[in-house]
Tab-separated table of C-alpha atoms in Angstrom:
chain	number	residue	atom	x	y	z
C	1	MET	CA	9.055	264.657	208.186
C	2	VAL	CA	10.659	265.771	204.924
C	3	ALA	CA	9.268	265.239	201.431
C	4	ILE	CA	11.518	265.022	198.377
C	5	VAL	CA	9.678	265.220	195.057
C	6	ASP	CA	10.930	264.663	191.524
C	7	SER	CA	8.194	265.840	189.166
C	8	GLY	CA	8.233	265.416	185.403
C	9	SER	CA	5.501	266.203	182.931
C	10	THR	CA	4.002	262.712	183.194
C	11	LYS	CA	4.449	261.699	186.830
C	12	SER	CA	5.907	262.746	190.170
C	13	ASP	CA	7.887	260.495	192.522
C	14	TRP	CA	7.490	261.339	196.215
C	15	VAL	CA	9.691	260.074	199.063
C	16	ILE	CA	8.870	260.981	202.670
C	17	LEU	CA	11.677	260.750	205.244
C	18	ASP	CA	11.078	260.480	208.978
C	19	GLU	CA	12.937	262.425	211.657
C	20	PHE	CA	15.789	259.891	211.490
C	21	LYS	CA	16.261	260.468	207.720
C	22	LYS	CA	14.846	257.025	206.993
C	23	VAL	CA	12.381	256.373	204.196
C	24	PHE	CA	8.887	256.380	205.656
C	25	LEU	CA	6.833	256.444	202.462
C	26	LYS	CA	7.215	256.188	198.691
C	27	THR	CA	4.369	257.129	196.375
C	28	GLU	CA	3.462	258.713	193.025
C	29	THR	CA	1.149	261.360	191.601
C	30	ILE	CA	0.765	262.740	188.110
C	31	GLY	CA	3.369	265.248	186.948
C	32	PHE	CA	2.891	268.885	187.931
C	33	ASN	CA	4.518	270.806	185.089
C	34	PRO	CA	2.976	274.301	185.392
C	35	ASN	CA	3.406	274.849	181.657
C	36	PHE	CA	0.814	272.158	180.953
C	37	ILE	CA	-1.313	271.360	183.968
C	38	ASN	CA	-4.065	273.682	185.153
C	39	LYS	CA	-2.967	274.759	188.625
C	40	GLU	CA	-6.488	274.119	189.900
C	41	LEU	CA	-5.861	270.393	189.394
C	42	ILE	CA	-2.772	270.160	191.612
C	43	VAL	CA	-4.516	270.077	194.988
C	44	PRO	CA	-7.223	267.581	193.900
C	45	GLU	CA	-4.573	265.294	192.412
C	46	ILE	CA	-2.582	265.304	195.648
C	47	GLU	CA	-5.708	264.715	197.703
C	48	LYS	CA	-6.479	261.620	195.628
C	49	ASN	CA	-3.366	260.086	197.162
C	50	THR	CA	-4.433	258.897	200.598
C	51	SER	CA	-0.842	258.039	201.547
C	52	LEU	CA	0.110	261.700	201.209
C	53	THR	CA	-2.982	263.096	202.872
C	54	SER	CA	-2.466	260.789	205.855
C	55	VAL	CA	0.882	262.454	206.652
C	56	LYS	CA	0.275	265.969	205.269
C	57	ASN	CA	0.264	267.624	208.701
C	58	SER	CA	3.517	265.925	209.723
C	59	ILE	CA	5.542	267.149	206.752
C	60	LYS	CA	7.650	270.161	207.749
C	61	LYS	CA	9.860	270.552	204.663
C	62	ILE	CA	9.289	269.853	200.979
C	63	TYR	CA	12.031	269.846	198.357
C	64	PHE	CA	10.190	269.900	195.038
C	65	TYR	CA	12.131	269.594	191.768
C	66	GLY	CA	9.932	270.014	188.730
C	67	SER	CA	9.797	270.124	184.985
C	68	GLY	CA	8.809	273.645	183.971
C	69	CYS	CA	10.156	275.122	187.211
C	70	GLY	CA	13.042	277.012	185.654
C	71	ILE	CA	10.766	280.076	185.670
C	72	GLN	CA	10.128	281.879	188.959
C	73	LYS	CA	6.432	282.371	188.191
C	74	ASN	CA	6.012	278.600	187.828
C	75	CYS	CA	7.916	277.970	191.061
C	76	ASP	CA	5.590	280.383	192.841
C	77	THR	CA	2.577	278.531	191.431
C	78	ILE	CA	3.810	275.205	192.812
C	79	VAL	CA	4.554	276.731	196.222
C	80	GLU	CA	1.114	278.314	196.325
C	81	GLU	CA	-0.710	275.090	195.512
C	82	LEU	CA	1.390	272.757	197.695
C	83	SER	CA	0.943	275.080	200.667
C	84	LYS	CA	-2.816	274.551	200.461
C	85	VAL	CA	-2.292	270.874	201.323
C	86	PHE	CA	0.904	270.899	203.392
C	87	VAL	CA	0.023	273.874	205.555
C	88	ASP	CA	2.895	273.475	208.052
C	89	ALA	CA	5.647	272.804	205.503
C	90	GLU	CA	8.528	275.003	204.373
C	91	ILE	CA	8.494	274.510	200.604
C	92	THR	CA	11.455	274.860	198.247
C	93	VAL	CA	10.808	274.546	194.510
C	94	ARG	CA	13.646	274.217	191.990
C	95	GLU	CA	13.941	273.103	188.382
C	96	ASP	CA	14.235	269.428	187.474
C	97	LEU	CA	17.730	269.920	186.043
C	98	LEU	CA	19.062	270.532	189.537
C	99	ALA	CA	17.515	267.263	190.711
C	100	ALA	CA	19.112	265.485	187.755
C	101	ALA	CA	22.484	267.035	188.590
C	102	TYR	CA	22.218	265.941	192.218
C	103	ALA	CA	21.075	262.432	191.275
C	104	ALA	CA	23.819	261.907	188.693
C	105	TYR	CA	26.651	263.403	190.706
C	106	GLN	CA	29.513	260.944	191.161
C	107	GLY	CA	32.110	263.278	192.622
C	108	LYS	CA	33.365	264.792	189.362
C	109	PRO	CA	32.050	267.453	186.955
C	110	ALA	CA	29.724	266.178	184.221
C	111	ILE	CA	27.164	267.201	181.673
C	112	VAL	CA	23.799	266.018	182.967
C	113	CYS	CA	20.848	265.440	180.672
C	114	ILE	CA	17.175	264.736	181.243
C	115	MET	CA	15.550	262.530	178.642
C	116	GLY	CA	12.022	261.590	179.594
C	117	THR	CA	8.751	263.065	178.353
C	118	GLY	CA	10.824	266.194	177.678
C	119	SER	CA	14.570	266.785	177.463
C	120	ASN	CA	17.098	269.258	178.808
C	121	SER	CA	20.785	269.558	179.690
C	122	CYS	CA	23.199	271.314	182.033
C	123	TYR	CA	26.785	271.205	183.320
C	124	PHE	CA	27.330	270.497	187.020
C	125	ASP	CA	30.716	270.761	188.724
C	126	GLY	CA	29.520	269.566	192.117
C	127	GLU	CA	28.572	273.023	193.361
C	128	ASN	CA	27.491	275.179	190.442
C	129	LEU	CA	24.876	274.440	187.827
C	130	LYS	CA	25.482	275.932	184.396
C	131	ILE	CA	22.531	276.034	182.020
C	132	LYS	CA	23.690	277.366	178.679
C	133	LEU	CA	20.574	276.616	176.662
C	134	PRO	CA	16.879	277.423	177.149
C	135	SER	CA	14.163	274.796	177.369
C	136	LEU	CA	11.876	275.415	174.401
C	137	GLY	CA	9.322	272.739	175.237
C	138	PHE	CA	7.834	270.082	173.025
C	139	LEU	CA	6.721	272.417	170.216
C	140	MET	CA	10.168	273.840	169.445
C	141	GLY	CA	12.619	271.740	171.445
C	142	ASP	CA	12.757	268.574	173.578
C	143	GLU	CA	14.931	266.774	171.019
C	144	GLY	CA	15.367	263.066	171.757
C	145	SER	CA	12.523	263.071	174.269
C	146	GLY	CA	9.489	260.833	174.505
C	147	SER	CA	7.278	263.563	173.101
C	148	ALA	CA	9.683	264.156	170.171
C	149	ILE	CA	9.869	260.472	169.249
C	150	GLY	CA	6.095	260.100	169.652
C	151	LYS	CA	5.560	263.150	167.454
C	152	GLN	CA	7.801	261.673	164.754
C	153	LEU	CA	5.937	258.371	164.858
C	154	VAL	CA	2.449	259.910	164.643
C	155	ARG	CA	3.531	262.345	161.935
C	156	ARG	CA	5.075	259.621	159.811
C	157	PHE	CA	2.008	257.429	160.246
C	158	PHE	CA	-0.399	260.055	158.986
C	159	MET	CA	1.927	261.219	156.209
C	160	GLN	CA	2.277	257.585	155.040
C	161	LYS	CA	6.014	257.408	155.654
C	162	LEU	CA	5.980	254.290	157.818
C	163	PRO	CA	6.784	250.946	156.161
C	164	ALA	CA	3.655	248.903	155.450
C	165	ASP	CA	4.226	246.449	158.318
C	166	LEU	CA	4.648	249.200	160.917
C	167	SER	CA	1.729	251.225	159.568
C	168	ARG	CA	-0.567	248.206	159.729
C	169	GLU	CA	0.475	247.313	163.299
C	170	PHE	CA	0.137	250.933	164.439
C	171	GLN	CA	-3.403	251.159	163.054
C	172	GLU	CA	-4.393	247.806	164.580
C	173	ILE	CA	-3.167	248.870	168.036
C	174	TYR	CA	-4.324	252.484	168.198
C	175	ASN	CA	-7.082	252.799	165.575
C	176	LEU	CA	-6.034	256.438	165.535
C	177	THR	CA	-7.922	259.000	163.474
C	178	ILE	CA	-6.624	262.421	162.560
C	179	ASP	CA	-9.507	264.006	164.493
C	180	ASP	CA	-8.553	262.145	167.675
C	181	ALA	CA	-4.881	262.979	167.263
C	182	LEU	CA	-5.495	266.692	166.713
C	183	LYS	CA	-7.911	266.846	169.638
C	184	ASN	CA	-5.364	265.304	171.998
C	185	MET	CA	-2.502	267.429	170.708
C	186	TYR	CA	-4.257	270.787	170.677
C	187	HIS	CA	-7.203	270.591	173.064
C	188	THR	CA	-5.923	268.762	176.151
C	189	THR	CA	-3.801	269.944	179.068
C	190	ARG	CA	-0.913	267.466	178.618
C	191	PRO	CA	-0.237	267.033	174.878
C	192	ASN	CA	3.447	266.251	175.442
C	193	ALA	CA	2.542	263.303	177.679
C	194	TYR	CA	-0.005	262.156	175.082
C	195	LEU	CA	2.667	262.052	172.381
C	196	ALA	CA	5.186	260.383	174.694
C	197	ASN	CA	2.765	257.500	175.289
C	198	PHE	CA	3.369	256.313	171.721
C	199	ASN	CA	6.897	255.302	172.713
C	200	LYS	CA	5.623	251.928	173.850
C	201	PHE	CA	5.054	251.084	170.187
C	202	VAL	CA	8.603	252.132	169.300
C	203	ILE	CA	10.278	250.521	172.309
C	204	ASP	CA	8.584	247.187	171.590
C	205	ARG	CA	9.958	247.349	168.019
C	206	LYS	CA	13.156	249.316	168.479
C	207	ASP	CA	15.184	246.695	166.602
C	208	HIS	CA	13.146	247.328	163.466
C	209	PRO	CA	15.633	249.078	161.123
C	210	TYR	CA	13.234	251.894	160.260
C	211	LEU	CA	12.418	252.744	163.883
C	212	ARG	CA	16.024	252.358	164.973
C	213	ASP	CA	17.072	254.892	162.344
C	214	MET	CA	14.261	257.235	163.411
C	215	VAL	CA	15.329	257.124	167.057
C	216	LEU	CA	19.023	257.413	166.150
C	217	GLU	CA	18.276	260.584	164.188
C	218	GLU	CA	16.380	262.015	167.156
C	219	MET	CA	19.262	261.200	169.531
C	220	LYS	CA	21.737	262.925	167.213
C	221	ASN	CA	19.432	265.952	167.203
C	222	PHE	CA	19.580	265.955	170.991
C	223	PHE	CA	23.370	265.939	171.075
C	224	ASP	CA	23.546	268.569	168.346
C	225	TYR	CA	21.161	271.006	169.999
C	226	GLN	CA	21.559	270.298	173.709
C	227	VAL	CA	25.059	268.913	174.337
C	228	LEU	CA	27.569	270.062	171.720
C	229	PRO	CA	27.059	273.785	172.507
C	230	TYR	CA	28.754	273.106	175.876
C	231	GLU	CA	32.510	273.539	175.488
C	232	GLU	CA	32.944	270.779	178.096
C	233	SER	CA	31.133	268.217	175.928
C	234	LYS	CA	34.240	266.753	174.289
C	235	GLU	CA	35.977	265.971	177.579
C	236	ALA	CA	33.301	265.619	180.243
C	237	GLU	CA	31.266	262.517	180.941
C	238	ILE	CA	27.651	262.884	179.834
C	239	ASN	CA	25.156	261.346	182.238
C	240	PHE	CA	21.457	260.798	181.602
C	241	ILE	CA	18.362	260.724	183.767
C	242	GLY	CA	15.001	259.464	182.508
C	243	SER	CA	13.067	256.553	181.068
C	244	ILE	CA	13.617	257.426	177.401
C	245	ALA	CA	17.406	257.407	177.822
C	246	TYR	CA	17.067	254.137	179.741
C	247	TYR	CA	14.910	252.282	177.214
C	248	TYR	CA	16.862	253.504	174.182
C	249	GLU	CA	20.263	253.197	175.848
C	250	ASP	CA	21.889	251.203	173.049
C	251	ILE	CA	20.756	253.677	170.376
C	252	LEU	CA	21.711	256.652	172.553
C	253	ARG	CA	25.227	255.280	173.053
C	254	SER	CA	25.528	254.581	169.318
C	255	ALA	CA	24.636	258.191	168.521
C	256	ALA	CA	27.176	259.438	171.070
C	257	ALA	CA	29.890	257.167	169.666
C	258	GLU	CA	29.347	258.551	166.164
C	259	LEU	CA	29.959	262.031	167.599
C	260	ASN	CA	32.940	260.926	169.762
C	261	LEU	CA	31.083	261.756	172.970
C	262	ASN	CA	31.455	259.898	176.255
C	263	VAL	CA	28.167	258.741	177.799
C	264	GLY	CA	28.536	257.664	181.410
C	265	GLN	CA	25.698	256.430	183.595
C	266	ILE	CA	22.055	256.272	182.595
C	267	VAL	CA	19.534	256.289	185.450
C	268	GLN	CA	15.886	255.511	184.743
C	269	LYS	CA	14.394	256.905	187.956
C	270	PRO	CA	16.537	259.460	189.798
C	271	ILE	CA	14.496	259.646	192.984
C	272	GLU	CA	16.615	257.233	195.053
C	273	SER	CA	19.874	258.943	194.107
C	274	LEU	CA	18.225	262.321	194.706
C	275	VAL	CA	17.153	261.249	198.180
C	276	ASN	CA	20.654	259.954	198.960
C	277	TYR	CA	22.141	263.289	197.871
C	278	HIS	CA	19.799	265.154	200.235
C	279	ILE	CA	20.612	262.871	203.124
C	280	LYS	CA	24.357	263.282	202.531
C	281	TYR	CA	24.637	266.952	201.597
C	282	ILE	CA	21.467	268.888	202.478
C	283	LEU	CA	19.535	267.496	205.440
């Protein structure tokens, strides 16, 4: 059996293929971004999933694509921890941008962007992946991401920038205190996922003029910092992977139109396309 894993900061999608390259199992775990999760939690989290543990000895190859895995040290951490569960498996760990490139590939070169809990971008010509820009994480980067939009919302709430109607609704739903917010942002293992969770409030009200403008500004920041530095950006199609791009698609396309950029497909969950790419080109 072969496992193909697409792991973000919030969750991981797992697909297990049988010896005939047919889907045997689909399941989920939390995200295993080594920049945020304590590595000691990876094995226990996998072992919570009885579907995975029931086939762990039958899995012979694992293709793991993960947020935070653009650094060799982090790749080694994932290999080390996965090998404790899948003892007979050959494990390959690569960055999530490569998974996005594979999933979005339509036979022609394109700029491929991730826009989920975090954000990132690359250029993929079908064979070679070009990453021109570093991933600075949610403190300094991740423009347009779920954590960036959540951060803007929480910041504006506490600094009394939200319109009265939005401020009142936010307080009624979350009853959020500054102590709770600071604790979750600075003293937990997944602060980026915590901030991204506030997107439900924005998505449910994304037609509110104030929130629409806030998201539009964040999308323009993404294009400015993570797309326009690519010389191919004015001609190439720009494809997106991730739930934030999916839920804010209309605002994302509006931001691109203002900058004369061509947004192509937007895929919420890349795992199926990623699996198809492996079946066609790798396995």
